[in-house]
Amino acid sequence: MSRVFDALQKTGGGGTLPPTASPAEFVDALDKGFRLDALASVHAQLGPESRIVFHRDPSGPNAERYRLLRLRLNAVRAEAEIKTLLITSPGPQEGKSNLSLNLAAAMAEKKKQAVLLLEADLRRPSLSRELGLKLPSGLTQCTRSDVGLQSAIYKVEPFGFYFLPVGKALANPAELLNSDWFSEALAKLADSFDWVIIDSPPAIPVVDAISLNRRADASLVVARAGRTQQSSISDTIQLLGQDHVLGIVLNAVEKFGRDYHGYYEHHGDGTSPHSRKAK
Ligand SMILES: Nc1ncnc2c1ncn2[C@@H]1O[C@H](COP(=O)(O)OP(=O)(O)OP(=O)(O)O)[C@@H](O)[C@H]1O
Ligand SMILES: [Mg+2]
């Protein structure tokens, strides 16, 4: 299992953010507006080994832990204006995408909440694969064409969350991530959805997550048990800005020392992001 700790040892100091890049000249295709009920639906193609516990074992303990995280995030939101939530971690392969998928599924269980899973690891997208989907377009195709964002957002059944995939991966996404276009796109998405869960790349090796962090309302940091160094967590919190981080999700805690399946069964819950004041 994993637990979400109250956020963290404070490391002092604010974030060290990169300088703003010069604005990119993207065609503005955002003024078209869209209705959620007009978005295309797709059905996730998932096998029994899917990482989405809401597919594999929706009434099991891991799904419950995601529901607990949902509860706590909704409680935080009662005090603070949070819609866009960045999921990041210090390094690669620590469970960011896993958390993003399951949190989106957990949040979408509450039918009243319109939840968007925004794939923002523009260099190495993985969520379409995890969902077993081959989608024709994504975020990166919306920037320079007259295609509105709505054409790249899909409602994913049976979970009911919405998904905006990357589309064509980019070797250098800095221009897009630092553009006014992206800022406006995110604002528009935040207007249209109750929650926008942003699956991001790792925070330390590349600057992308820091760019995304500047645009998100708050962040959750994933740490993987037995892998993530405590010093990397502190460094990440410092990079993101400690007031911006709601908490840490500790992933893949091997509690009972069982086989891989058991190990996997006991991952990724969440809990206890500390509340923060409205920005
Ligand atoms: N709790 C867990 N138990 C076992 N395996 C896990 C667990 N969480 C994630 N994994 C596995 O670890 C790998 C990385 O997970 P995931 O893709 O969610 O991490 P990530 O932080 O998004 O990686 P990246 O930095 O490459 O985007 C995947 O193969 C996934 O199946
Ligand atoms: Mg990932």
Short mmCIF file of C-alpha atoms and ligand atoms in Angstrom, two decimals:
data_model
loop_
_atom_site.label_atom_id
_atom_site.label_comp_id
_atom_site.label_asym_id
_atom_site.label_seq_id
_atom_site.Cartn_x
_atom_site.Cartn_y
_atom_site.Cartn_z
CA MET A 1 0.00 0.00 0.00
CA SER A 2 1.09 3.46 0.09
CA ARG A 3 0.26 6.23 2.41
CA VAL A 4 0.07 9.84 1.82
CA PHE A 5 1.99 11.68 4.40
CA ASP A 6 1.22 15.07 5.64
CA ALA A 7 3.39 17.22 3.62
CA LEU A 8 6.65 16.99 4.45
CA GLN A 9 9.48 18.31 6.17
CA LYS A 10 9.63 21.87 5.27
CA THR A 11 12.79 22.66 3.53
CA GLY A 12 12.66 26.36 3.86
CA GLY A 13 12.72 28.87 1.06
CA GLY A 14 10.40 29.17 -1.88
CA GLY A 15 10.66 27.56 -5.25
CA THR A 16 13.48 28.30 -7.57
CA LEU A 17 11.66 28.76 -10.79
CA PRO A 18 13.16 29.10 -14.21
CA PRO A 19 12.91 32.39 -16.06
CA THR A 20 9.83 32.76 -18.20
CA ALA A 21 10.45 31.79 -21.77
CA SER A 22 9.55 34.17 -24.53
CA PRO A 23 5.95 33.70 -25.54
CA ALA A 24 5.39 31.22 -28.31
CA GLU A 25 3.31 32.14 -31.29
CA PHE A 26 0.72 29.49 -31.24
CA VAL A 27 -2.45 29.82 -33.15
CA ASP A 28 -5.24 30.43 -30.73
CA ALA A 29 -7.80 27.73 -31.24
CA LEU A 30 -9.26 28.14 -27.80
CA ASP A 31 -12.07 30.46 -28.46
CA LYS A 32 -14.38 27.84 -29.81
CA GLY A 33 -15.78 26.70 -26.50
CA PHE A 34 -16.97 23.17 -25.90
CA ARG A 35 -19.65 21.27 -24.07
CA LEU A 36 -18.76 18.18 -22.10
CA ASP A 37 -21.71 16.23 -23.46
CA ALA A 38 -20.46 16.85 -26.98
CA LEU A 39 -17.08 15.20 -26.38
CA ALA A 40 -16.34 11.81 -27.93
CA SER A 41 -16.47 8.70 -25.74
CA VAL A 42 -13.99 5.87 -25.92
CA HIS A 43 -13.83 2.60 -24.01
CA ALA A 44 -10.57 1.74 -22.26
CA GLN A 45 -9.14 -1.60 -23.34
CA LEU A 46 -7.76 -3.04 -20.14
CA GLY A 47 -6.45 -6.47 -19.28
CA PRO A 48 -6.54 -8.18 -15.90
CA GLU A 49 -3.09 -6.75 -15.11
CA SER A 50 -4.20 -3.18 -15.57
CA ARG A 51 -2.76 -0.72 -13.10
CA ILE A 52 -6.13 0.90 -12.68
CA VAL A 53 -7.46 -0.56 -9.49
CA PHE A 54 -10.94 0.71 -10.31
CA HIS A 55 -10.90 -1.79 -13.16
CA ARG A 56 -9.13 -4.62 -11.39
CA ASP A 57 -10.65 -4.48 -7.96
CA PRO A 58 -13.00 -1.55 -7.50
CA SER A 59 -14.12 -2.66 -4.07
CA GLY A 60 -10.66 -3.61 -2.83
CA PRO A 61 -8.50 -1.77 -0.32
CA ASN A 62 -6.43 0.14 -2.87
CA ALA A 63 -9.48 1.65 -4.51
CA GLU A 64 -10.59 2.66 -1.03
CA ARG A 65 -7.30 4.45 -0.48
CA TYR A 66 -7.75 6.46 -3.63
CA ARG A 67 -11.23 7.34 -2.44
CA LEU A 68 -9.68 8.53 0.78
CA LEU A 69 -7.28 10.70 -1.14
CA ARG A 70 -10.22 12.04 -3.13
CA LEU A 71 -11.99 12.85 0.10
CA ARG A 72 -9.02 14.73 1.45
CA LEU A 73 -8.44 16.64 -1.74
CA ASN A 74 -12.07 17.66 -1.85
CA ALA A 75 -11.73 18.78 1.76
CA VAL A 76 -8.67 20.84 0.90
CA ARG A 77 -10.61 22.40 -1.91
CA ALA A 78 -13.32 23.48 0.46
CA GLU A 79 -10.72 25.86 1.89
CA ALA A 80 -8.67 26.71 -1.16
CA GLU A 81 -9.34 27.33 -4.81
CA ILE A 82 -7.75 24.31 -6.37
CA LYS A 83 -8.77 22.91 -9.71
CA THR A 84 -5.57 22.07 -11.48
CA LEU A 85 -3.46 19.56 -9.60
CA LEU A 86 0.01 18.60 -10.75
CA ILE A 87 1.23 15.07 -10.07
CA THR A 88 5.00 14.87 -10.09
CA SER A 89 7.90 13.12 -8.37
CA PRO A 90 11.63 13.68 -8.05
CA GLY A 91 12.71 11.10 -10.60
CA PRO A 92 11.50 8.66 -13.23
CA GLN A 93 9.40 5.57 -12.64
CA GLU A 94 8.12 6.48 -9.22
CA GLY A 95 4.41 6.08 -9.93
CA LYS A 96 3.21 9.48 -11.16
CA SER A 97 1.16 8.09 -14.04
CA ASN A 98 -0.17 5.33 -11.84
CA LEU A 99 -1.43 7.85 -9.32
CA SER A 100 -2.81 10.17 -12.01
CA LEU A 101 -4.86 7.41 -13.62
CA ASN A 102 -6.25 6.06 -10.39
CA LEU A 103 -6.95 9.45 -8.88
CA ALA A 104 -8.82 10.49 -12.02
CA ALA A 105 -10.87 7.29 -11.82
CA ALA A 106 -11.55 7.83 -8.12
CA MET A 107 -12.64 11.40 -8.62
CA ALA A 108 -14.83 10.53 -11.58
CA GLU A 109 -16.75 8.03 -9.46
CA LYS A 110 -18.51 11.03 -8.04
CA LYS A 111 -20.68 11.59 -11.01
CA LYS A 112 -21.23 15.19 -10.19
CA GLN A 113 -17.54 15.95 -10.71
CA ALA A 114 -16.24 16.43 -14.22
CA VAL A 115 -12.64 15.26 -14.07
CA LEU A 116 -10.02 15.76 -16.75
CA LEU A 117 -6.83 13.74 -16.86
CA LEU A 118 -4.35 15.91 -18.70
CA GLU A 119 -1.33 14.08 -20.03
CA ALA A 120 1.49 16.54 -19.71
CA ASP A 121 4.56 14.33 -19.94
CA LEU A 122 5.07 15.62 -23.44
CA ARG A 123 8.36 13.82 -23.99
CA ARG A 124 7.35 10.33 -22.88
CA PRO A 125 3.59 9.96 -22.79
CA SER A 126 2.34 6.65 -21.45
CA LEU A 127 -1.30 7.08 -20.48
CA SER A 128 -2.90 6.14 -23.82
CA ARG A 129 -0.96 2.90 -23.69
CA GLU A 130 -2.04 2.27 -20.12
CA LEU A 131 -5.64 2.83 -21.14
CA GLY A 132 -5.28 0.64 -24.22
CA LEU A 133 -6.33 3.54 -26.44
CA LYS A 134 -5.10 4.64 -29.83
CA LEU A 135 -6.37 8.17 -30.16
CA PRO A 136 -5.98 10.19 -33.32
CA SER A 137 -5.09 13.52 -31.79
CA GLY A 138 -3.91 15.22 -28.65
CA LEU A 139 -2.74 18.41 -27.04
CA THR A 140 0.25 18.96 -29.29
CA GLN A 141 -1.89 18.82 -32.41
CA CYS A 142 -4.17 21.53 -31.10
CA THR A 143 -1.57 24.24 -30.90
CA ARG A 144 -0.87 25.11 -34.49
CA SER A 145 -4.06 24.20 -36.21
CA ASP A 146 -7.59 25.40 -36.26
CA VAL A 147 -8.61 22.32 -34.34
CA GLY A 148 -10.12 23.17 -30.99
CA LEU A 149 -9.09 21.42 -27.82
CA GLN A 150 -12.47 19.76 -27.68
CA SER A 151 -11.57 17.50 -30.58
CA ALA A 152 -8.73 15.97 -28.56
CA ILE A 153 -10.62 15.37 -25.30
CA TYR A 154 -12.26 12.01 -24.85
CA LYS A 155 -14.55 10.67 -22.20
CA VAL A 156 -13.04 7.38 -21.04
CA GLU A 157 -15.53 4.68 -20.17
CA PRO A 158 -16.24 2.85 -17.96
CA PHE A 159 -14.56 5.29 -15.59
CA GLY A 160 -16.20 8.46 -16.74
CA PHE A 161 -13.19 10.75 -16.57
CA TYR A 162 -12.14 12.87 -19.51
CA PHE A 163 -8.73 12.48 -21.06
CA LEU A 164 -6.59 14.86 -23.05
CA PRO A 165 -3.64 12.87 -24.40
CA VAL A 166 -0.34 14.34 -25.54
CA GLY A 167 -0.79 13.40 -29.16
CA LYS A 168 2.55 13.64 -30.89
CA ALA A 169 5.36 13.60 -28.34
CA LEU A 170 7.79 16.51 -28.36
CA ALA A 171 11.54 16.34 -27.89
CA ASN A 172 11.60 19.86 -26.49
CA PRO A 173 8.27 20.90 -25.03
CA ALA A 174 9.54 24.06 -23.31
CA GLU A 175 8.14 26.38 -25.94
CA LEU A 176 4.68 24.89 -25.65
CA LEU A 177 4.68 24.65 -21.86
CA ASN A 178 5.81 28.26 -21.44
CA SER A 179 3.50 29.67 -24.07
CA ASP A 180 0.53 31.93 -23.51
CA TRP A 181 -1.44 29.43 -25.53
CA PHE A 182 -0.84 26.72 -22.96
CA SER A 183 -1.66 29.06 -20.11
CA GLU A 184 -4.94 29.96 -21.73
CA ALA A 185 -5.66 26.33 -22.57
CA LEU A 186 -5.19 25.35 -18.94
CA ALA A 187 -7.39 28.20 -17.78
CA LYS A 188 -10.07 27.13 -20.18
CA LEU A 189 -9.84 23.54 -19.04
CA ALA A 190 -10.09 24.65 -15.43
CA ASP A 191 -13.23 26.57 -16.35
CA SER A 192 -14.76 23.53 -18.00
CA PHE A 193 -13.90 20.83 -15.47
CA ASP A 194 -14.16 20.46 -11.71
CA TRP A 195 -10.73 18.90 -11.47
CA VAL A 196 -7.80 18.81 -13.88
CA ILE A 197 -5.30 16.10 -12.90
CA ILE A 198 -1.98 16.79 -14.61
CA ASP A 199 0.34 13.82 -15.11
CA SER A 200 3.78 15.32 -15.42
CA PRO A 201 7.37 14.26 -15.94
CA PRO A 202 9.80 14.05 -13.03
CA ALA A 203 10.67 17.35 -11.38
CA ILE A 204 14.42 17.12 -10.96
CA PRO A 205 15.94 15.95 -14.24
CA VAL A 206 13.88 18.13 -16.59
CA VAL A 207 12.43 21.60 -16.31
CA ASP A 208 9.00 20.68 -17.75
CA ALA A 209 7.41 19.85 -14.40
CA ILE A 210 8.53 23.19 -12.99
CA SER A 211 6.93 25.00 -15.91
CA LEU A 212 3.74 23.04 -15.30
CA ASN A 213 3.93 23.69 -11.59
CA ARG A 214 3.85 27.41 -12.19
CA ARG A 215 0.55 27.02 -13.96
CA ALA A 216 -1.12 24.48 -11.69
CA ASP A 217 -2.97 25.47 -8.54
CA ALA A 218 -1.22 22.87 -6.38
CA SER A 219 0.96 19.79 -6.57
CA LEU A 220 1.19 16.31 -5.14
CA VAL A 221 4.61 14.69 -4.95
CA VAL A 222 4.89 10.94 -5.45
CA ALA A 223 7.71 9.08 -3.70
CA ARG A 224 8.39 5.43 -4.31
CA ALA A 225 9.24 3.32 -1.29
CA GLY A 226 12.74 1.90 -1.43
CA ARG A 227 13.69 4.07 -4.35
CA THR A 228 13.10 7.76 -3.80
CA GLN A 229 15.71 9.45 -1.62
CA GLN A 230 14.48 11.73 1.10
CA SER A 231 16.88 14.41 -0.08
CA SER A 232 15.30 14.26 -3.55
CA ILE A 233 11.91 14.80 -2.01
CA SER A 234 13.19 17.86 -0.18
CA ASP A 235 14.81 19.15 -3.36
CA THR A 236 11.58 18.63 -5.27
CA ILE A 237 9.52 20.46 -2.67
CA GLN A 238 11.96 23.32 -2.79
CA LEU A 239 11.74 23.44 -6.58
CA LEU A 240 7.96 23.38 -6.55
CA GLY A 241 7.63 25.79 -3.66
CA GLN A 242 6.59 24.35 -0.34
CA ASP A 243 3.35 26.30 -0.19
CA HIS A 244 2.39 24.80 -3.51
CA VAL A 245 2.79 21.18 -2.43
CA LEU A 246 -0.26 19.60 -0.83
CA GLY A 247 1.42 16.42 0.26
CA ILE A 248 3.44 13.36 -0.59
CA VAL A 249 1.98 10.10 -1.83
CA LEU A 250 4.21 7.25 -0.83
CA ASN A 251 3.86 4.59 -3.50
CA ALA A 252 4.65 0.90 -3.44
CA VAL A 253 5.13 0.33 0.22
CA GLU A 254 5.80 -3.33 0.59
CA LYS A 255 3.96 -4.11 3.72
CA PHE A 256 3.69 -7.83 3.79
CA GLY A 257 6.66 -8.88 1.71
CA ARG A 258 4.56 -10.95 -0.64
CA ASP A 259 5.07 -11.58 -4.31
CA TYR A 260 4.79 -8.91 -6.95
CA HIS A 261 1.04 -9.20 -7.09
CA GLY A 262 0.78 -8.67 -3.38
CA TYR A 263 3.24 -5.87 -3.63
CA TYR A 264 1.23 -4.25 -6.31
CA GLU A 265 -1.94 -4.77 -4.39
CA HIS A 266 -0.60 -2.64 -1.63
CA HIS A 267 0.36 0.45 -3.38
CA GLY A 268 -0.90 3.79 -4.11
CA ASP A 269 -3.43 4.97 -1.69
CA GLY A 270 -3.21 8.37 -0.58
CA THR A 271 -4.01 10.45 2.26
CA SER A 272 -3.48 13.54 4.16
CA PRO A 273 -2.36 16.34 1.98
CA HIS A 274 -2.07 19.18 4.41
CA SER A 275 -4.56 21.85 3.89
CA ARG A 276 -3.43 25.09 2.46
CA LYS A 277 -4.89 28.48 2.34
CA ALA A 278 -6.49 29.83 -0.74
CA LYS A 279 -4.09 31.44 -3.11
N1 LIG B 1 2.95 0.39 -6.47
C1 LIG B 1 3.57 -0.21 -7.47
N2 LIG B 1 3.91 -1.48 -7.38
C2 LIG B 1 4.52 -2.10 -8.41
N3 LIG B 1 4.85 -1.51 -9.58
C3 LIG B 1 4.52 -0.23 -9.70
C4 LIG B 1 3.87 0.50 -8.67
N4 LIG B 1 3.68 1.78 -9.09
C5 LIG B 1 4.19 1.84 -10.32
N5 LIG B 1 4.69 0.64 -10.69
C6 LIG B 1 5.34 0.30 -11.95
O1 LIG B 1 6.45 1.15 -12.08
C7 LIG B 1 6.56 1.62 -13.39
C8 LIG B 1 6.51 3.14 -13.37
O2 LIG B 1 5.20 3.55 -12.97
P1 LIG B 1 4.61 4.91 -13.56
O3 LIG B 1 4.62 4.87 -15.04
O4 LIG B 1 3.32 5.15 -12.89
O5 LIG B 1 5.71 5.89 -13.02
P2 LIG B 1 6.05 7.34 -13.53
O6 LIG B 1 6.60 8.05 -12.35
O7 LIG B 1 4.88 7.93 -14.21
O8 LIG B 1 7.20 7.04 -14.58
P3 LIG B 1 7.82 8.10 -15.63
O9 LIG B 1 8.75 8.96 -14.84
O10 LIG B 1 8.52 7.23 -16.63
O11 LIG B 1 6.68 8.87 -16.21
C9 LIG B 1 5.45 0.98 -14.18
O12 LIG B 1 5.96 -0.17 -14.82
C10 LIG B 1 4.46 0.58 -13.13
O13 LIG B 1 3.72 -0.54 -13.51
MG MG B 2 4.66 8.80 -16.10
#
